Amino acid sequence: MSMLKSPDQIAMMREAGRVVANALSAVREHAAVGISLKELDDIAAAVISDAGAKPAFLDYHPRWAAVPFPGVICTSVNDAVVHGIPNGYVLEDGDLLSVDCGAFLEGWCGDAAVSFVVGTADQEDQDLVEATEAALARGIEAARVGNKMGDLAYAIGGEAKRAGYGLLADHGGHGIGRTMHAEPPVPNLGRPGRGVKLEDGLVIAIEPMLILGGKDDYYHDEDEWTLRSANGRRAAHSEHTIAITAEGPVILTLP
């Protein structure tokens, strides 16, 4: 498989992932009531620049998007599931914020996301965040040589669905390396024993996106980037870049 990475390449991706992790950590540290999304974007931009890296999201313009993405990070608040633009919105007590970040270092990409409640957390929101993190952890655990992509997808989404959560339709994880989005696709729902065989050296981004209320549908916001839950319920997003190795899965987007 041409998608496979050598140990040296994975080591380089680990450094890119470290930049992403540090940017997310800085954003989470500064996210508080009264802080604007644009201010958080500036914080992430500074961390990435200081590391000698380049933001992966800024000016990203896939074929389906009408305009390039205008931020360094995606900041999705409450019913915004993913791709939220970091604008002048000022965070309020109880907001559920999902932050997605990508960066290139020496030509290699890292991509990760985290969700958390700003200020006072409602129990339902906290449970949603924890369920999303648990879905990510199950996907990582299933990212082992010899498994199939369907095993990984079922690990992510099967339990989440049984618990009553929706999973954002038409979206999932992806291969990653010299480009942010590469083969193979990494679905959040699937059947065990189906799909691509997971091999030593495959690097993927695993990213469950859970929605309260059990519905998967979404719509595009007026900014043409933000995806909002069709039922108006809150959502959470967790992501890590993972290397599949003979010794087991290795998380590349840690500090």
PDB file of C-alpha atoms in Angstrom:
ATOM      1  CA  MET A   1       0.000   0.000   0.000  1.00  0.00           C
ATOM      2  CA  SER A   2       1.484   3.359  -1.068  1.00  0.00           C
ATOM      3  CA  MET A   3      -0.360   4.873   1.912  1.00  0.00           C
ATOM      4  CA  LEU A   4       2.037   3.215   4.359  1.00  0.00           C
ATOM      5  CA  LYS A   5       4.648   5.292   6.191  1.00  0.00           C
ATOM      6  CA  SER A   6       8.145   4.287   7.292  1.00  0.00           C
ATOM      7  CA  PRO A   7       9.191   4.574  10.958  1.00  0.00           C
ATOM      8  CA  ASP A   8      11.206   7.702  10.111  1.00  0.00           C
ATOM      9  CA  GLN A   9       8.200   9.286   8.413  1.00  0.00           C
ATOM     10  CA  ILE A  10       5.988   8.438  11.375  1.00  0.00           C
ATOM     11  CA  ALA A  11       8.561  10.060  13.662  1.00  0.00           C
ATOM     12  CA  MET A  12       8.342  13.232  11.575  1.00  0.00           C
ATOM     13  CA  MET A  13       4.562  13.132  11.758  1.00  0.00           C
ATOM     14  CA  ARG A  14       4.870  12.800  15.527  1.00  0.00           C
ATOM     15  CA  GLU A  15       6.588  16.195  15.621  1.00  0.00           C
ATOM     16  CA  ALA A  16       3.833  17.752  13.511  1.00  0.00           C
ATOM     17  CA  GLY A  17       1.304  16.174  15.855  1.00  0.00           C
ATOM     18  CA  ARG A  18       3.072  17.641  18.857  1.00  0.00           C
ATOM     19  CA  VAL A  19       2.624  21.139  17.420  1.00  0.00           C
ATOM     20  CA  VAL A  20      -1.097  20.500  16.988  1.00  0.00           C
ATOM     21  CA  ALA A  21      -1.413  19.158  20.527  1.00  0.00           C
ATOM     22  CA  ASN A  22       0.345  22.200  21.975  1.00  0.00           C
ATOM     23  CA  ALA A  23      -1.892  24.554  20.010  1.00  0.00           C
ATOM     24  CA  LEU A  24      -5.022  22.786  21.255  1.00  0.00           C
ATOM     25  CA  SER A  25      -3.701  22.846  24.812  1.00  0.00           C
ATOM     26  CA  ALA A  26      -3.102  26.606  24.608  1.00  0.00           C
ATOM     27  CA  VAL A  27      -6.576  27.212  23.197  1.00  0.00           C
ATOM     28  CA  ARG A  28      -8.199  25.128  25.913  1.00  0.00           C
ATOM     29  CA  GLU A  29      -6.215  26.951  28.602  1.00  0.00           C
ATOM     30  CA  HIS A  30      -7.396  30.352  27.370  1.00  0.00           C
ATOM     31  CA  ALA A  31     -10.986  29.436  26.479  1.00  0.00           C
ATOM     32  CA  ALA A  32     -13.140  31.185  29.066  1.00  0.00           C
ATOM     33  CA  VAL A  33     -16.303  33.205  29.395  1.00  0.00           C
ATOM     34  CA  GLY A  34     -15.740  36.546  27.640  1.00  0.00           C
ATOM     35  CA  ILE A  35     -13.063  35.328  25.199  1.00  0.00           C
ATOM     36  CA  SER A  36     -13.854  35.537  21.488  1.00  0.00           C
ATOM     37  CA  LEU A  37     -13.302  32.722  19.011  1.00  0.00           C
ATOM     38  CA  LYS A  38     -11.017  35.026  17.021  1.00  0.00           C
ATOM     39  CA  GLU A  39      -8.812  35.517  20.082  1.00  0.00           C
ATOM     40  CA  LEU A  40      -8.496  31.728  20.410  1.00  0.00           C
ATOM     41  CA  ASP A  41      -7.583  31.515  16.725  1.00  0.00           C
ATOM     42  CA  ASP A  42      -4.810  34.054  17.268  1.00  0.00           C
ATOM     43  CA  ILE A  43      -3.466  31.985  20.174  1.00  0.00           C
ATOM     44  CA  ALA A  44      -3.324  28.827  18.041  1.00  0.00           C
ATOM     45  CA  ALA A  45      -1.692  30.747  15.185  1.00  0.00           C
ATOM     46  CA  ALA A  46       1.061  31.965  17.513  1.00  0.00           C
ATOM     47  CA  VAL A  47       1.819  28.465  18.839  1.00  0.00           C
ATOM     48  CA  ILE A  48       2.009  27.038  15.317  1.00  0.00           C
ATOM     49  CA  SER A  49       4.190  29.898  14.050  1.00  0.00           C
ATOM     50  CA  ASP A  50       6.549  29.740  17.041  1.00  0.00           C
ATOM     51  CA  ALA A  51       7.100  26.029  16.307  1.00  0.00           C
ATOM     52  CA  GLY A  52       8.137  26.792  12.728  1.00  0.00           C
ATOM     53  CA  ALA A  53       5.015  25.074  11.404  1.00  0.00           C
ATOM     54  CA  LYS A  54       2.231  26.153   9.076  1.00  0.00           C
ATOM     55  CA  PRO A  55      -1.525  25.965   9.723  1.00  0.00           C
ATOM     56  CA  ALA A  56      -3.272  23.298   7.663  1.00  0.00           C
ATOM     57  CA  PHE A  57      -6.730  24.873   7.751  1.00  0.00           C
ATOM     58  CA  LEU A  58      -6.016  28.498   6.846  1.00  0.00           C
ATOM     59  CA  ASP A  59      -7.034  29.127   3.220  1.00  0.00           C
ATOM     60  CA  TYR A  60      -7.872  25.436   2.741  1.00  0.00           C
ATOM     61  CA  HIS A  61     -10.227  25.297  -0.240  1.00  0.00           C
ATOM     62  CA  PRO A  62     -11.658  21.876  -1.117  1.00  0.00           C
ATOM     63  CA  ARG A  63     -13.790  21.523  -4.209  1.00  0.00           C
ATOM     64  CA  TRP A  64     -17.057  21.487  -2.284  1.00  0.00           C
ATOM     65  CA  ALA A  65     -16.386  24.776  -0.466  1.00  0.00           C
ATOM     66  CA  ALA A  66     -17.502  28.082  -1.990  1.00  0.00           C
ATOM     67  CA  VAL A  67     -14.727  30.028  -0.224  1.00  0.00           C
ATOM     68  CA  PRO A  68     -11.387  29.149   1.424  1.00  0.00           C
ATOM     69  CA  PHE A  69     -11.474  28.518   5.174  1.00  0.00           C
ATOM     70  CA  PRO A  70     -10.557  31.802   6.918  1.00  0.00           C
ATOM     71  CA  GLY A  71      -9.164  30.519  10.215  1.00  0.00           C
ATOM     72  CA  VAL A  72      -6.259  28.591  11.721  1.00  0.00           C
ATOM     73  CA  ILE A  73      -8.594  26.456  13.839  1.00  0.00           C
ATOM     74  CA  CYS A  74     -12.205  25.347  13.551  1.00  0.00           C
ATOM     75  CA  THR A  75     -14.290  26.537  16.512  1.00  0.00           C
ATOM     76  CA  SER A  76     -17.714  24.898  16.651  1.00  0.00           C
ATOM     77  CA  VAL A  77     -20.070  26.058  19.404  1.00  0.00           C
ATOM     78  CA  ASN A  78     -23.103  24.170  20.747  1.00  0.00           C
ATOM     79  CA  ASP A  79     -25.165  22.906  17.767  1.00  0.00           C
ATOM     80  CA  ALA A  80     -22.266  23.511  15.379  1.00  0.00           C
ATOM     81  CA  VAL A  81     -20.784  20.055  14.862  1.00  0.00           C
ATOM     82  CA  VAL A  82     -17.641  20.838  12.838  1.00  0.00           C
ATOM     83  CA  HIS A  83     -15.980  23.468  10.602  1.00  0.00           C
ATOM     84  CA  GLY A  84     -17.059  26.451  12.701  1.00  0.00           C
ATOM     85  CA  ILE A  85     -15.296  29.687  11.715  1.00  0.00           C
ATOM     86  CA  PRO A  86     -13.364  31.496  14.486  1.00  0.00           C
ATOM     87  CA  ASN A  87     -15.164  34.836  14.365  1.00  0.00           C
ATOM     88  CA  GLY A  88     -16.039  37.538  16.874  1.00  0.00           C
ATOM     89  CA  TYR A  89     -18.477  35.383  18.870  1.00  0.00           C
ATOM     90  CA  VAL A  90     -17.741  35.775  22.596  1.00  0.00           C
ATOM     91  CA  LEU A  91     -17.948  32.606  24.658  1.00  0.00           C
ATOM     92  CA  GLU A  92     -20.699  32.379  27.269  1.00  0.00           C
ATOM     93  CA  ASP A  93     -21.039  30.301  30.408  1.00  0.00           C
ATOM     94  CA  GLY A  94     -22.083  26.759  29.499  1.00  0.00           C
ATOM     95  CA  ASP A  95     -21.070  26.882  25.824  1.00  0.00           C
ATOM     96  CA  LEU A  96     -19.920  23.551  24.426  1.00  0.00           C
ATOM     97  CA  LEU A  97     -16.867  24.288  22.276  1.00  0.00           C
ATOM     98  CA  SER A  98     -15.230  21.896  19.811  1.00  0.00           C
ATOM     99  CA  VAL A  99     -11.804  22.928  18.521  1.00  0.00           C
ATOM    100  CA  ASP A 100     -10.167  21.268  15.510  1.00  0.00           C
ATOM    101  CA  CYS A 101      -6.562  22.036  14.550  1.00  0.00           C
ATOM    102  CA  GLY A 102      -4.158  20.932  11.844  1.00  0.00           C
ATOM    103  CA  ALA A 103      -0.562  21.889  11.111  1.00  0.00           C
ATOM    104  CA  PHE A 104       2.249  21.036   8.711  1.00  0.00           C
ATOM    105  CA  LEU A 105       5.824  20.674   9.939  1.00  0.00           C
ATOM    106  CA  GLU A 106       8.570  19.822   7.440  1.00  0.00           C
ATOM    107  CA  GLY A 107       5.862  18.846   4.971  1.00  0.00           C
ATOM    108  CA  TRP A 108       4.046  16.403   7.275  1.00  0.00           C
ATOM    109  CA  CYS A 109       0.584  16.966   8.720  1.00  0.00           C
ATOM    110  CA  GLY A 110      -0.982  16.456  12.125  1.00  0.00           C
ATOM    111  CA  ASP A 111      -4.710  16.808  12.835  1.00  0.00           C
ATOM    112  CA  ALA A 112      -6.625  16.601  16.118  1.00  0.00           C
ATOM    113  CA  ALA A 113      -9.706  17.948  17.876  1.00  0.00           C
ATOM    114  CA  VAL A 114     -11.036  18.337  21.391  1.00  0.00           C
ATOM    115  CA  SER A 115     -14.383  19.333  22.907  1.00  0.00           C
ATOM    116  CA  PHE A 116     -15.138  20.830  26.319  1.00  0.00           C
ATOM    117  CA  VAL A 117     -17.649  22.976  28.154  1.00  0.00           C
ATOM    118  CA  VAL A 118     -16.726  26.580  28.939  1.00  0.00           C
ATOM    119  CA  GLY A 119     -17.585  27.564  32.495  1.00  0.00           C
ATOM    120  CA  THR A 120     -20.475  25.681  34.109  1.00  0.00           C
ATOM    121  CA  ALA A 121     -21.090  22.286  32.501  1.00  0.00           C
ATOM    122  CA  ASP A 122     -24.554  20.797  32.107  1.00  0.00           C
ATOM    123  CA  GLN A 123     -24.463  17.066  32.912  1.00  0.00           C
ATOM    124  CA  GLU A 124     -25.916  16.113  29.527  1.00  0.00           C
ATOM    125  CA  ASP A 125     -23.195  18.089  27.762  1.00  0.00           C
ATOM    126  CA  GLN A 126     -20.478  16.580  29.943  1.00  0.00           C
ATOM    127  CA  ASP A 127     -21.796  13.098  29.199  1.00  0.00           C
ATOM    128  CA  LEU A 128     -21.750  13.911  25.476  1.00  0.00           C
ATOM    129  CA  VAL A 129     -18.120  15.035  25.608  1.00  0.00           C
ATOM    130  CA  GLU A 130     -17.131  11.923  27.551  1.00  0.00           C
ATOM    131  CA  ALA A 131     -19.043   9.659  25.145  1.00  0.00           C
ATOM    132  CA  THR A 132     -17.234  11.249  22.199  1.00  0.00           C
ATOM    133  CA  GLU A 133     -13.856  10.788  23.866  1.00  0.00           C
ATOM    134  CA  ALA A 134     -14.771   7.182  24.649  1.00  0.00           C
ATOM    135  CA  ALA A 135     -15.720   6.566  21.010  1.00  0.00           C
ATOM    136  CA  LEU A 136     -12.319   7.905  19.949  1.00  0.00           C
ATOM    137  CA  ALA A 137     -10.577   5.672  22.498  1.00  0.00           C
ATOM    138  CA  ARG A 138     -12.433   2.612  21.190  1.00  0.00           C
ATOM    139  CA  GLY A 139     -11.424   3.484  17.637  1.00  0.00           C
ATOM    140  CA  ILE A 140      -7.792   3.853  18.643  1.00  0.00           C
ATOM    141  CA  GLU A 141      -7.853   0.513  20.465  1.00  0.00           C
ATOM    142  CA  ALA A 142      -9.228  -1.165  17.327  1.00  0.00           C
ATOM    143  CA  ALA A 143      -6.559   0.421  15.100  1.00  0.00           C
ATOM    144  CA  ARG A 144      -4.413  -2.717  15.075  1.00  0.00           C
ATOM    145  CA  VAL A 145      -2.587  -4.661  12.409  1.00  0.00           C
ATOM    146  CA  GLY A 146      -4.842  -7.389  10.999  1.00  0.00           C
ATOM    147  CA  ASN A 147      -8.125  -5.706  11.839  1.00  0.00           C
ATOM    148  CA  LYS A 148     -10.358  -4.316   9.106  1.00  0.00           C
ATOM    149  CA  MET A 149     -11.570  -0.741   8.791  1.00  0.00           C
ATOM    150  CA  GLY A 150     -15.063  -2.015   9.560  1.00  0.00           C
ATOM    151  CA  ASP A 151     -13.828  -3.281  12.933  1.00  0.00           C
ATOM    152  CA  LEU A 152     -12.535   0.180  13.755  1.00  0.00           C
ATOM    153  CA  ALA A 153     -15.707   1.889  12.518  1.00  0.00           C
ATOM    154  CA  TYR A 154     -17.941  -0.461  14.493  1.00  0.00           C
ATOM    155  CA  ALA A 155     -15.873   0.151  17.626  1.00  0.00           C
ATOM    156  CA  ILE A 156     -16.383   3.896  17.228  1.00  0.00           C
ATOM    157  CA  GLY A 157     -20.036   4.043  16.325  1.00  0.00           C
ATOM    158  CA  GLY A 158     -21.739   0.879  17.507  1.00  0.00           C
ATOM    159  CA  GLU A 159     -21.745   1.702  21.190  1.00  0.00           C
ATOM    160  CA  ALA A 160     -22.390   5.403  20.544  1.00  0.00           C
ATOM    161  CA  LYS A 161     -25.524   4.543  18.592  1.00  0.00           C
ATOM    162  CA  ARG A 162     -26.693   2.106  21.254  1.00  0.00           C
ATOM    163  CA  ALA A 163     -26.267   4.884  23.822  1.00  0.00           C
ATOM    164  CA  GLY A 164     -28.644   7.089  21.827  1.00  0.00           C
ATOM    165  CA  TYR A 165     -26.229   9.499  20.161  1.00  0.00           C
ATOM    166  CA  GLY A 166     -26.294  10.632  16.557  1.00  0.00           C
ATOM    167  CA  LEU A 167     -23.173  10.453  14.392  1.00  0.00           C
ATOM    168  CA  LEU A 168     -22.680  13.226  11.844  1.00  0.00           C
ATOM    169  CA  ALA A 169     -23.796  11.860   8.477  1.00  0.00           C
ATOM    170  CA  ASP A 170     -21.392  11.730   5.531  1.00  0.00           C
ATOM    171  CA  HIS A 171     -18.348  12.577   7.655  1.00  0.00           C
ATOM    172  CA  GLY A 172     -15.570  10.616   9.315  1.00  0.00           C
ATOM    173  CA  GLY A 173     -11.833  10.339   9.616  1.00  0.00           C
ATOM    174  CA  HIS A 174      -9.231  10.021   6.891  1.00  0.00           C
ATOM    175  CA  GLY A 175      -5.755   9.023   5.906  1.00  0.00           C
ATOM    176  CA  ILE A 176      -3.114  11.688   6.505  1.00  0.00           C
ATOM    177  CA  GLY A 177       0.511  12.356   5.650  1.00  0.00           C
ATOM    178  CA  ARG A 178       1.911  14.813   3.121  1.00  0.00           C
ATOM    179  CA  THR A 179      -1.658  16.024   2.671  1.00  0.00           C
ATOM    180  CA  MET A 180      -4.247  16.604   5.359  1.00  0.00           C
ATOM    181  CA  HIS A 181      -6.898  14.430   3.711  1.00  0.00           C
ATOM    182  CA  ALA A 182      -5.769  11.228   2.005  1.00  0.00           C
ATOM    183  CA  GLU A 183      -6.846   7.650   1.490  1.00  0.00           C
ATOM    184  CA  PRO A 184      -8.296   5.658   3.102  1.00  0.00           C
ATOM    185  CA  PRO A 185     -11.550   7.082   4.468  1.00  0.00           C
ATOM    186  CA  VAL A 186     -12.137   6.199   8.132  1.00  0.00           C
ATOM    187  CA  PRO A 187     -15.901   5.870   8.770  1.00  0.00           C
ATOM    188  CA  ASN A 188     -17.505   6.203  12.175  1.00  0.00           C
ATOM    189  CA  LEU A 189     -20.046   3.472  11.463  1.00  0.00           C
ATOM    190  CA  GLY A 190     -19.371   0.092   9.909  1.00  0.00           C
ATOM    191  CA  ARG A 191     -19.631  -3.675  10.043  1.00  0.00           C
ATOM    192  CA  PRO A 192     -16.944  -5.832  11.640  1.00  0.00           C
ATOM    193  CA  GLY A 193     -14.756  -7.772   9.230  1.00  0.00           C
ATOM    194  CA  ARG A 194     -15.409  -5.444   6.296  1.00  0.00           C
ATOM    195  CA  GLY A 195     -13.258  -2.913   4.475  1.00  0.00           C
ATOM    196  CA  VAL A 196      -9.558  -2.169   4.112  1.00  0.00           C
ATOM    197  CA  LYS A 197      -7.159  -4.326   6.095  1.00  0.00           C
ATOM    198  CA  LEU A 198      -5.175  -2.306   8.626  1.00  0.00           C
ATOM    199  CA  GLU A 199      -1.426  -2.638   8.049  1.00  0.00           C
ATOM    200  CA  ASP A 200       1.776  -1.654   9.809  1.00  0.00           C
ATOM    201  CA  GLY A 201       2.646   1.909   8.780  1.00  0.00           C
ATOM    202  CA  LEU A 202      -0.860   3.142   8.000  1.00  0.00           C
ATOM    203  CA  VAL A 203      -1.465   6.597   9.501  1.00  0.00           C
ATOM    204  CA  ILE A 204      -5.032   7.828   9.906  1.00  0.00           C
ATOM    205  CA  ALA A 205      -7.031  10.525  11.665  1.00  0.00           C
ATOM    206  CA  ILE A 206      -9.865   9.060  13.728  1.00  0.00           C
ATOM    207  CA  GLU A 207     -12.618  11.566  14.556  1.00  0.00           C
ATOM    208  CA  PRO A 208     -16.025  10.693  16.001  1.00  0.00           C
ATOM    209  CA  MET A 209     -18.605  13.510  15.922  1.00  0.00           C
ATOM    210  CA  LEU A 210     -21.539  12.788  18.245  1.00  0.00           C
ATOM    211  CA  ILE A 211     -24.869  14.631  18.393  1.00  0.00           C
ATOM    212  CA  LEU A 212     -27.472  14.647  21.152  1.00  0.00           C
ATOM    213  CA  GLY A 213     -30.887  13.246  20.271  1.00  0.00           C
ATOM    214  CA  GLY A 214     -29.838  10.326  18.092  1.00  0.00           C
ATOM    215  CA  LYS A 215     -30.146  12.070  14.707  1.00  0.00           C
ATOM    216  CA  ASP A 216     -27.287  12.211  12.183  1.00  0.00           C
ATOM    217  CA  ASP A 217     -28.571  14.951   9.873  1.00  0.00           C
ATOM    218  CA  TYR A 218     -27.003  18.390   9.462  1.00  0.00           C
ATOM    219  CA  TYR A 219     -27.232  21.568   7.421  1.00  0.00           C
ATOM    220  CA  HIS A 220     -24.724  24.172   6.199  1.00  0.00           C
ATOM    221  CA  ASP A 221     -24.720  27.505   7.992  1.00  0.00           C
ATOM    222  CA  GLU A 222     -24.866  30.786   6.058  1.00  0.00           C
ATOM    223  CA  ASP A 223     -21.065  31.068   6.277  1.00  0.00           C
ATOM    224  CA  GLU A 224     -20.964  28.009   3.949  1.00  0.00           C
ATOM    225  CA  TRP A 225     -18.539  26.152   6.242  1.00  0.00           C
ATOM    226  CA  THR A 226     -20.167  25.471   9.600  1.00  0.00           C
ATOM    227  CA  LEU A 227     -22.174  22.248   9.801  1.00  0.00           C
ATOM    228  CA  ARG A 228     -25.005  22.407  12.333  1.00  0.00           C
ATOM    229  CA  SER A 229     -27.124  19.581  13.694  1.00  0.00           C
ATOM    230  CA  ALA A 230     -30.483  19.465  11.940  1.00  0.00           C
ATOM    231  CA  ASN A 231     -32.282  18.852  15.241  1.00  0.00           C
ATOM    232  CA  GLY A 232     -30.617  21.875  16.869  1.00  0.00           C
ATOM    233  CA  ARG A 233     -29.026  19.725  19.574  1.00  0.00           C
ATOM    234  CA  ARG A 234     -25.468  20.061  20.811  1.00  0.00           C
ATOM    235  CA  ALA A 235     -22.549  18.114  19.383  1.00  0.00           C
ATOM    236  CA  ALA A 236     -18.998  17.159  20.286  1.00  0.00           C
ATOM    237  CA  HIS A 237     -15.922  16.223  18.237  1.00  0.00           C
ATOM    238  CA  SER A 238     -12.776  14.350  19.301  1.00  0.00           C
ATOM    239  CA  GLU A 239      -9.845  13.470  17.038  1.00  0.00           C
ATOM    240  CA  HIS A 240      -6.298  12.097  17.064  1.00  0.00           C
ATOM    241  CA  THR A 241      -3.836  11.238  14.340  1.00  0.00           C
ATOM    242  CA  ILE A 242      -2.832   7.577  14.807  1.00  0.00           C
ATOM    243  CA  ALA A 243      -0.047   5.400  13.454  1.00  0.00           C
ATOM    244  CA  ILE A 244      -0.877   1.712  13.178  1.00  0.00           C
ATOM    245  CA  THR A 245       2.236  -0.301  14.050  1.00  0.00           C
ATOM    246  CA  ALA A 246       3.161  -3.898  14.784  1.00  0.00           C
ATOM    247  CA  GLU A 247       3.439  -2.898  18.455  1.00  0.00           C
ATOM    248  CA  GLY A 248      -0.039  -1.371  18.502  1.00  0.00           C
ATOM    249  CA  PRO A 249      -1.611   2.015  17.819  1.00  0.00           C
ATOM    250  CA  VAL A 250       0.519   5.102  18.478  1.00  0.00           C
ATOM    251  CA  ILE A 251      -1.118   8.481  19.087  1.00  0.00           C
ATOM    252  CA  LEU A 252       0.865  11.116  17.186  1.00  0.00           C
ATOM    253  CA  THR A 253      -1.064  14.196  18.351  1.00  0.00           C
ATOM    254  CA  LEU A 254       0.013  14.338  21.982  1.00  0.00           C
ATOM    255  CA  PRO A 255       2.188  17.063  23.583  1.00  0.00           C
TER     256      PRO A 255
END
